[in-house]
Amino acid sequence: MKKIKKEEIIAEIKRLKKERKAIILAHNYQIGEVQDVADYIGDSLGLSQRAAQVDEQVIVFCGVHFMAETAAILAPQKTVLIPELKAGCPMAEMITASELREWKRKYPGRKVVCYVNTTAEVKAECDICCTSSNALKVVNAVDGDEILFAPDKNLAAYVARLTEKKIIPWDGYCYVHNNILLKDVRLKKKLYPEAEVWVHPECRPEVIDIADKVLSTGQMVKEARETKAKEVIIGTEVGIIYRMKKENPEKNFYPAKDLALCFNMKKIDLRKVLRALKDMVYRVEVPLEIRERARGAIEAMIRI
Ligand code: 13P
Ligand code: SF4
């Protein structure tokens, strides 16, 4: 692509978006300029709900692959594009469909709750999906006193604190959240003693222990608008702070760890969004048989 100015790229994205009858959905961790061209920014749950309802024919999904796949499952009649094919989620690769089948054989009769951070093949093998904002609700709503929960062990441990059910966790984790250590949060707390601490439930249990609030990214954005706190230490991927500052310029948000960066989320930029709309790439499709089974698990979650 020849060198063009940022304003020209944005103008061209807007023009092509109209021409293609497209909508741009972006996750809260996307870089600021991608958030700025998006029609909707949200967490995993909000993005799936939005994808299921869009009128536009084309969805440009700025997030990681499992999120675009979820959109393709919920809106199979639409064209779902991800601007960068290599934007995957390492946690979603930590359990495969055959590993999950094997696990189910080991624990017969238990319902399986899968975090949406999984591949479509894994979703197709589970009973119901959950996101960070509804994991507890989902676990409490499914039948049985013992639940298999995959793949995030930290989210599983967080839910286990709040439910009476026994949670059997898979040994997966998010490298970004797992790398936010107790000492990082303590250091920030020393620098900003008046600040509240909000963390994502993918964080380690000892980090959750010292948090004032445990929130999904969507809940953090909402809480940032509503809180009376003037300073908050944010224990999640740093991209979300762009939106929090933009929407609440009078409040201060500090990352719990400056290097809490999801490199996969950062693989998408304005040029790639433009390429997606221009060349209609990269199309995300899920084979019918997997799609139908995975859809059942996602829709069961959305009903809750
Ligand atoms: P949210 O659903 O809270 O946005 O989380 C998604 C995710 O990938 C967190 O790392
Ligand atoms: Fe996956 Fe973690 Fe990145 Fe979220 S922040 S997309 S869980 S690697």
mmCIF file of N, CA and C in Angstrom, residues 184-279:
data_model
loop_
_atom_site.group_PDB
_atom_site.id
_atom_site.type_symbol
_atom_site.label_atom_id
_atom_site.label_comp_id
_atom_site.label_asym_id
_atom_site.label_seq_id
_atom_site.Cartn_x
_atom_site.Cartn_y
_atom_site.Cartn_z
ATOM 1 N N ASP A 184 3.662 -5.982 41.407
ATOM 2 C CA ASP A 184 3.367 -4.875 40.475
ATOM 3 C C ASP A 184 2.253 -3.999 41.039
ATOM 4 N N VAL A 185 1.225 -4.652 41.548
ATOM 5 C CA VAL A 185 0.068 -3.895 42.061
ATOM 6 C C VAL A 185 0.478 -3.149 43.334
ATOM 7 N N ARG A 186 1.260 -3.819 44.170
ATOM 8 C CA ARG A 186 1.713 -3.161 45.421
ATOM 9 C C ARG A 186 2.537 -1.920 45.116
ATOM 10 N N LEU A 187 3.395 -2.028 44.107
ATOM 11 C CA LEU A 187 4.225 -0.889 43.710
ATOM 12 C C LEU A 187 3.357 0.291 43.274
ATOM 13 N N LYS A 188 2.348 0.002 42.469
ATOM 14 C CA LYS A 188 1.461 1.076 42.000
ATOM 15 C C LYS A 188 0.657 1.660 43.163
ATOM 16 N N LYS A 189 0.294 0.795 44.097
ATOM 17 C CA LYS A 189 -0.470 1.234 45.266
ATOM 18 C C LYS A 189 0.399 2.187 46.123
ATOM 19 N N LYS A 190 1.697 1.918 46.141
ATOM 20 C CA LYS A 190 2.611 2.808 46.874
ATOM 21 C C LYS A 190 2.679 4.175 46.186
ATOM 22 N N LEU A 191 2.704 4.139 44.844
ATOM 23 C CA LEU A 191 2.778 5.386 44.081
ATOM 24 C C LEU A 191 1.480 6.189 44.166
ATOM 25 N N TYR A 192 0.353 5.449 44.192
ATOM 26 C CA TYR A 192 -0.964 6.108 44.209
ATOM 27 C C TYR A 192 -1.804 5.537 45.347
ATOM 28 N N PRO A 193 -1.481 5.906 46.586
ATOM 29 C CA PRO A 193 -2.142 5.277 47.734
ATOM 30 C C PRO A 193 -3.651 5.503 47.805
ATOM 31 N N GLU A 194 -4.122 6.584 47.184
ATOM 32 C CA GLU A 194 -5.574 6.872 47.234
ATOM 33 C C GLU A 194 -6.355 6.082 46.181
ATOM 34 N N ALA A 195 -5.635 5.477 45.237
ATOM 35 C CA ALA A 195 -6.322 4.852 44.096
ATOM 36 C C ALA A 195 -7.024 3.554 44.475
ATOM 37 N N GLU A 196 -8.198 3.324 43.845
ATOM 38 C CA GLU A 196 -8.845 2.016 43.966
ATOM 39 C C GLU A 196 -8.129 1.046 43.035
ATOM 40 N N VAL A 197 -8.293 -0.248 43.283
ATOM 41 C CA VAL A 197 -7.677 -1.259 42.412
ATOM 42 C C VAL A 197 -8.786 -2.101 41.777
ATOM 43 N N TRP A 198 -8.856 -2.079 40.436
ATOM 44 C CA TRP A 198 -9.831 -2.906 39.716
ATOM 45 C C TRP A 198 -9.049 -3.911 38.872
ATOM 46 N N VAL A 199 -9.415 -5.153 38.947
ATOM 47 C CA VAL A 199 -8.689 -6.156 38.160
ATOM 48 C C VAL A 199 -9.652 -7.042 37.384
ATOM 49 N N HIS A 200 -9.123 -7.643 36.335
ATOM 50 C CA HIS A 200 -9.889 -8.574 35.505
ATOM 51 C C HIS A 200 -9.846 -9.950 36.175
ATOM 52 N N PRO A 201 -10.922 -10.744 36.059
ATOM 53 C CA PRO A 201 -10.902 -12.062 36.710
ATOM 54 C C PRO A 201 -9.910 -13.067 36.109
ATOM 55 N N GLU A 202 -9.230 -12.708 35.014
ATOM 56 C CA GLU A 202 -8.165 -13.581 34.505
ATOM 57 C C GLU A 202 -6.869 -13.395 35.308
ATOM 58 N N CYS A 203 -6.876 -12.472 36.277
ATOM 59 C CA CYS A 203 -5.666 -12.256 37.086
ATOM 60 C C CYS A 203 -5.487 -13.379 38.110
ATOM 61 N N ARG A 204 -4.260 -13.471 38.631
ATOM 62 C CA ARG A 204 -3.927 -14.485 39.640
ATOM 63 C C ARG A 204 -4.747 -14.272 40.918
ATOM 64 N N PRO A 205 -5.022 -15.373 41.664
ATOM 65 C CA PRO A 205 -5.819 -15.247 42.904
ATOM 66 C C PRO A 205 -5.247 -14.225 43.892
ATOM 67 N N GLU A 206 -3.916 -14.161 44.029
ATOM 68 C CA GLU A 206 -3.350 -13.222 45.017
ATOM 69 C C GLU A 206 -3.534 -11.765 44.583
ATOM 70 N N VAL A 207 -3.665 -11.541 43.286
ATOM 71 C CA VAL A 207 -3.940 -10.187 42.782
ATOM 72 C C VAL A 207 -5.418 -9.856 43.032
ATOM 73 N N ILE A 208 -6.267 -10.854 42.788
ATOM 74 C CA ILE A 208 -7.713 -10.686 43.051
ATOM 75 C C ILE A 208 -7.926 -10.346 44.532
ATOM 76 N N ASP A 209 -7.147 -11.008 45.399
ATOM 77 C CA ASP A 209 -7.283 -10.791 46.852
ATOM 78 C C ASP A 209 -7.163 -9.325 47.265
ATOM 79 N N ILE A 210 -6.278 -8.576 46.584
ATOM 80 C CA ILE A 210 -6.064 -7.191 47.044
ATOM 81 C C ILE A 210 -6.861 -6.177 46.211
ATOM 82 N N ALA A 211 -7.708 -6.670 45.308
ATOM 83 C CA ALA A 211 -8.469 -5.748 44.459
ATOM 84 C C ALA A 211 -9.710 -5.224 45.182
ATOM 85 N N ASP A 212 -10.098 -3.988 44.847
ATOM 86 C CA ASP A 212 -11.369 -3.467 45.360
ATOM 87 C C ASP A 212 -12.523 -3.998 44.518
ATOM 88 N N LYS A 213 -12.272 -4.174 43.219
ATOM 89 C CA LYS A 213 -13.332 -4.666 42.324
ATOM 90 C C LYS A 213 -12.743 -5.628 41.304
ATOM 91 N N VAL A 214 -13.528 -6.661 40.960
ATOM 92 C CA VAL A 214 -13.117 -7.623 39.931
ATOM 93 C C VAL A 214 -14.138 -7.494 38.800
ATOM 94 N N LEU A 215 -13.671 -7.059 37.630
ATOM 95 C CA LEU A 215 -14.606 -6.669 36.565
ATOM 96 C C LEU A 215 -14.130 -7.127 35.187
ATOM 97 N N SER A 216 -15.093 -7.420 34.314
ATOM 98 C CA SER A 216 -14.762 -7.669 32.902
ATOM 99 C C SER A 216 -14.368 -6.320 32.292
ATOM 100 N N THR A 217 -13.868 -6.328 31.064
ATOM 101 C CA THR A 217 -13.459 -5.039 30.485
ATOM 102 C C THR A 217 -14.670 -4.130 30.273
ATOM 103 N N GLY A 218 -15.800 -4.721 29.889
ATOM 104 C CA GLY A 218 -17.011 -3.916 29.684
ATOM 105 C C GLY A 218 -17.481 -3.309 31.003
ATOM 106 N N GLN A 219 -17.424 -4.109 32.059
ATOM 107 C CA GLN A 219 -17.830 -3.596 33.377
ATOM 108 C C GLN A 219 -16.882 -2.499 33.849
ATOM 109 N N MET A 220 -15.581 -2.637 33.513
ATOM 110 C CA MET A 220 -14.611 -1.594 33.909
ATOM 111 C C MET A 220 -14.935 -0.266 33.233
ATOM 112 N N VAL A 221 -15.268 -0.324 31.949
ATOM 113 C CA VAL A 221 -15.574 0.897 31.202
ATOM 114 C C VAL A 221 -16.800 1.585 31.816
ATOM 115 N N LYS A 222 -17.791 0.777 32.186
ATOM 116 C CA LYS A 222 -19.028 1.323 32.778
ATOM 117 C C LYS A 222 -18.721 1.912 34.161
ATOM 118 N N GLU A 223 -17.977 1.155 34.948
ATOM 119 C CA GLU A 223 -17.636 1.588 36.306
ATOM 120 C C GLU A 223 -16.785 2.859 36.279
ATOM 121 N N ALA A 224 -15.937 2.982 35.245
ATOM 122 C CA ALA A 224 -15.091 4.181 35.124
ATOM 123 C C ALA A 224 -15.955 5.431 34.995
ATOM 124 N N ARG A 225 -17.104 5.289 34.314
ATOM 125 C CA ARG A 225 -18.010 6.449 34.163
ATOM 126 C C ARG A 225 -18.723 6.723 35.475
ATOM 127 N N GLU A 226 -19.081 5.651 36.188
ATOM 128 C CA GLU A 226 -19.957 5.828 37.356
ATOM 129 C C GLU A 226 -19.238 6.073 38.683
ATOM 130 N N THR A 227 -17.986 5.641 38.778
ATOM 131 C CA THR A 227 -17.296 5.710 40.076
ATOM 132 C C THR A 227 -17.070 7.150 40.564
ATOM 133 N N LYS A 228 -17.063 7.263 41.888
ATOM 134 C CA LYS A 228 -16.735 8.570 42.473
ATOM 135 C C LYS A 228 -15.213 8.668 42.654
ATOM 136 N N ALA A 229 -14.510 7.526 42.528
ATOM 137 C CA ALA A 229 -13.048 7.522 42.707
ATOM 138 C C ALA A 229 -12.397 8.397 41.634
ATOM 139 N N LYS A 230 -11.378 9.118 42.043
ATOM 140 C CA LYS A 230 -10.690 10.014 41.097
ATOM 141 C C LYS A 230 -9.471 9.322 40.487
ATOM 142 N N GLU A 231 -9.019 8.238 41.145
ATOM 143 C CA GLU A 231 -7.824 7.517 40.680
ATOM 144 C C GLU A 231 -8.087 6.012 40.769
ATOM 145 N N VAL A 232 -7.732 5.313 39.712
ATOM 146 C CA VAL A 232 -7.920 3.868 39.726
ATOM 147 C C VAL A 232 -6.712 3.174 39.088
ATOM 148 N N ILE A 233 -6.262 2.104 39.738
ATOM 149 C CA ILE A 233 -5.197 1.253 39.178
ATOM 150 C C ILE A 233 -5.917 0.118 38.448
ATOM 151 N N ILE A 234 -5.552 -0.048 37.164
ATOM 152 C CA ILE A 234 -6.299 -0.978 36.314
ATOM 153 C C ILE A 234 -5.481 -2.247 36.048
ATOM 154 N N GLY A 235 -5.982 -3.367 36.551
ATOM 155 C CA GLY A 235 -5.293 -4.645 36.375
ATOM 156 C C GLY A 235 -5.847 -5.430 35.203
ATOM 157 N N THR A 236 -5.532 -4.933 34.018
ATOM 158 C CA THR A 236 -5.881 -5.670 32.795
ATOM 159 C C THR A 236 -4.994 -5.140 31.677
ATOM 160 N N GLU A 237 -5.280 -5.551 30.446
ATOM 161 C CA GLU A 237 -4.472 -5.117 29.306
ATOM 162 C C GLU A 237 -4.563 -3.592 29.181
ATOM 163 N N VAL A 238 -3.429 -2.948 28.914
ATOM 164 C CA VAL A 238 -3.366 -1.488 29.014
ATOM 165 C C VAL A 238 -4.194 -0.732 27.956
ATOM 166 N N GLY A 239 -4.566 -1.411 26.868
ATOM 167 C CA GLY A 239 -5.323 -0.748 25.790
ATOM 168 C C GLY A 239 -6.625 -0.130 26.266
ATOM 169 N N ILE A 240 -7.202 -0.696 27.294
ATOM 170 C CA ILE A 240 -8.500 -0.213 27.783
ATOM 171 C C ILE A 240 -8.389 1.194 28.370
ATOM 172 N N ILE A 241 -7.182 1.564 28.794
ATOM 173 C CA ILE A 241 -7.014 2.858 29.472
ATOM 174 C C ILE A 241 -7.253 4.025 28.504
ATOM 175 N N TYR A 242 -6.983 3.797 27.231
ATOM 176 C CA TYR A 242 -7.236 4.828 26.212
ATOM 177 C C TYR A 242 -8.705 5.261 26.268
ATOM 178 N N ARG A 243 -9.598 4.285 26.266
ATOM 179 C CA ARG A 243 -11.040 4.576 26.266
ATOM 180 C C ARG A 243 -11.479 5.200 27.595
ATOM 181 N N MET A 244 -10.940 4.671 28.696
ATOM 182 C CA MET A 244 -11.328 5.198 30.011
ATOM 183 C C MET A 244 -10.949 6.667 30.146
ATOM 184 N N LYS A 245 -9.739 7.013 29.682
ATOM 185 C CA LYS A 245 -9.281 8.406 29.777
ATOM 186 C C LYS A 245 -10.095 9.296 28.845
ATOM 187 N N LYS A 246 -10.370 8.782 27.657
ATOM 188 C CA LYS A 246 -11.112 9.570 26.663
ATOM 189 C C LYS A 246 -12.515 9.896 27.197
ATOM 190 N N GLU A 247 -13.139 8.909 27.825
ATOM 191 C CA GLU A 247 -14.511 9.119 28.303
ATOM 192 C C GLU A 247 -14.578 9.833 29.653
ATOM 193 N N ASN A 248 -13.458 9.806 30.410
ATOM 194 C CA ASN A 248 -13.472 10.408 31.761
ATOM 195 C C ASN A 248 -12.206 11.231 31.975
ATOM 196 N N PRO A 249 -12.073 12.347 31.237
ATOM 197 C CA PRO A 249 -10.800 13.092 31.300
ATOM 198 C C PRO A 249 -10.479 13.638 32.690
ATOM 199 N N GLU A 250 -11.478 13.739 33.548
ATOM 200 C CA GLU A 250 -11.240 14.317 34.889
ATOM 201 C C GLU A 250 -10.734 13.264 35.875
ATOM 202 N N LYS A 251 -10.706 11.970 35.466
ATOM 203 C CA LYS A 251 -10.243 10.915 36.385
ATOM 204 C C LYS A 251 -8.900 10.363 35.891
ATOM 205 N N ASN A 252 -8.169 9.733 36.820
ATOM 206 C CA ASN A 252 -6.863 9.165 36.448
ATOM 207 C C ASN A 252 -6.893 7.642 36.516
ATOM 208 N N PHE A 253 -6.419 7.016 35.457
ATOM 209 C CA PHE A 253 -6.362 5.551 35.404
ATOM 210 C C PHE A 253 -4.915 5.148 35.159
ATOM 211 N N TYR A 254 -4.395 4.295 36.039
ATOM 212 C CA TYR A 254 -2.995 3.866 35.922
ATOM 213 C C TYR A 254 -2.947 2.366 35.678
ATOM 214 N N PRO A 255 -2.092 1.920 34.747
ATOM 215 C CA PRO A 255 -1.980 0.465 34.561
ATOM 216 C C PRO A 255 -1.327 -0.202 35.772
ATOM 217 N N ALA A 256 -1.844 -1.358 36.198
ATOM 218 C CA ALA A 256 -1.235 -2.102 37.313
ATOM 219 C C ALA A 256 0.167 -2.551 36.904
ATOM 220 N N LYS A 257 0.317 -2.836 35.598
ATOM 221 C CA LYS A 257 1.641 -3.178 35.058
ATOM 222 C C LYS A 257 1.751 -2.483 33.703
ATOM 223 N N ASP A 258 2.785 -1.662 33.546
ATOM 224 C CA ASP A 258 2.888 -0.881 32.310
ATOM 225 C C ASP A 258 3.001 -1.761 31.075
ATOM 226 N N LEU A 259 3.583 -2.945 31.250
ATOM 227 C CA LEU A 259 3.801 -3.815 30.094
ATOM 228 C C LEU A 259 2.749 -4.911 29.964
ATOM 229 N N ALA A 260 1.585 -4.688 30.540
ATOM 230 C CA ALA A 260 0.502 -5.674 30.360
ATOM 231 C C ALA A 260 -0.101 -5.479 28.968
ATOM 232 N N LEU A 261 0.574 -6.048 27.988
ATOM 233 C CA LEU A 261 0.216 -5.833 26.581
ATOM 234 C C LEU A 261 -0.143 -7.147 25.910
ATOM 235 N N CYS A 262 -1.286 -7.176 25.244
ATOM 236 C CA CYS A 262 -1.644 -8.357 24.451
ATOM 237 C C CYS A 262 -1.165 -8.091 23.026
ATOM 238 N N PHE A 263 -0.060 -8.722 22.659
ATOM 239 C CA PHE A 263 0.553 -8.431 21.358
ATOM 240 C C PHE A 263 -0.371 -8.802 20.200
ATOM 241 N N ASN A 264 -1.216 -9.759 20.444
ATOM 242 C CA ASN A 264 -2.134 -10.183 19.376
ATOM 243 C C ASN A 264 -3.187 -9.121 19.091
ATOM 244 N N MET A 265 -3.701 -8.507 20.155
ATOM 245 C CA MET A 265 -4.678 -7.427 19.977
ATOM 246 C C MET A 265 -4.051 -6.255 19.229
ATOM 247 N N LYS A 266 -2.742 -6.084 19.425
ATOM 248 C CA LYS A 266 -2.060 -4.928 18.837
ATOM 249 C C LYS A 266 -1.636 -5.169 17.390
ATOM 250 N N LYS A 267 -1.950 -6.341 16.855
ATOM 251 C CA LYS A 267 -1.534 -6.628 15.469
ATOM 252 C C LYS A 267 -2.423 -5.917 14.457
ATOM 253 N N ILE A 268 -3.544 -5.371 14.921
ATOM 254 C CA ILE A 268 -4.456 -4.688 13.993
ATOM 255 C C ILE A 268 -4.214 -3.179 14.079
ATOM 256 N N ASP A 269 -4.086 -2.548 12.898
ATOM 257 C CA ASP A 269 -3.948 -1.098 12.870
ATOM 258 C C ASP A 269 -4.851 -0.543 11.763
ATOM 259 N N LEU A 270 -4.812 0.776 11.581
ATOM 260 C CA LEU A 270 -5.733 1.399 10.614
ATOM 261 C C LEU A 270 -5.520 0.897 9.186
ATOM 262 N N ARG A 271 -4.248 0.699 8.820
ATOM 263 C CA ARG A 271 -3.974 0.224 7.455
ATOM 264 C C ARG A 271 -4.590 -1.142 7.202
ATOM 265 N N LYS A 272 -4.544 -1.980 8.238
ATOM 266 C CA LYS A 272 -5.110 -3.328 8.078
ATOM 267 C C LYS A 272 -6.640 -3.283 8.058
ATOM 268 N N VAL A 273 -7.212 -2.337 8.779
ATOM 269 C CA VAL A 273 -8.674 -2.180 8.726
ATOM 270 C C VAL A 273 -9.070 -1.747 7.307
ATOM 271 N N LEU A 274 -8.291 -0.821 6.762
ATOM 272 C CA LEU A 274 -8.563 -0.350 5.402
ATOM 273 C C LEU A 274 -8.407 -1.505 4.399
ATOM 274 N N ARG A 275 -7.331 -2.271 4.546
ATOM 275 C CA ARG A 275 -7.120 -3.413 3.644
ATOM 276 C C ARG A 275 -8.291 -4.391 3.728
ATOM 277 N N ALA A 276 -8.777 -4.608 4.957
ATOM 278 C CA ALA A 276 -9.890 -5.550 5.145
ATOM 279 C C ALA A 276 -11.085 -5.112 4.312
ATOM 280 N N LEU A 277 -11.392 -3.816 4.377
ATOM 281 C CA LEU A 277 -12.566 -3.311 3.657
ATOM 282 C C LEU A 277 -12.338 -3.268 2.149
ATOM 283 N N LYS A 278 -11.109 -2.957 1.751
ATOM 284 C CA LYS A 278 -10.798 -2.812 0.331
ATOM 285 C C LYS A 278 -10.791 -4.170 -0.371
ATOM 286 N N ASP A 279 -10.067 -5.127 0.256
ATOM 287 C CA ASP A 279 -9.883 -6.435 -0.390
ATOM 288 C C ASP A 279 -10.820 -7.492 0.163
#
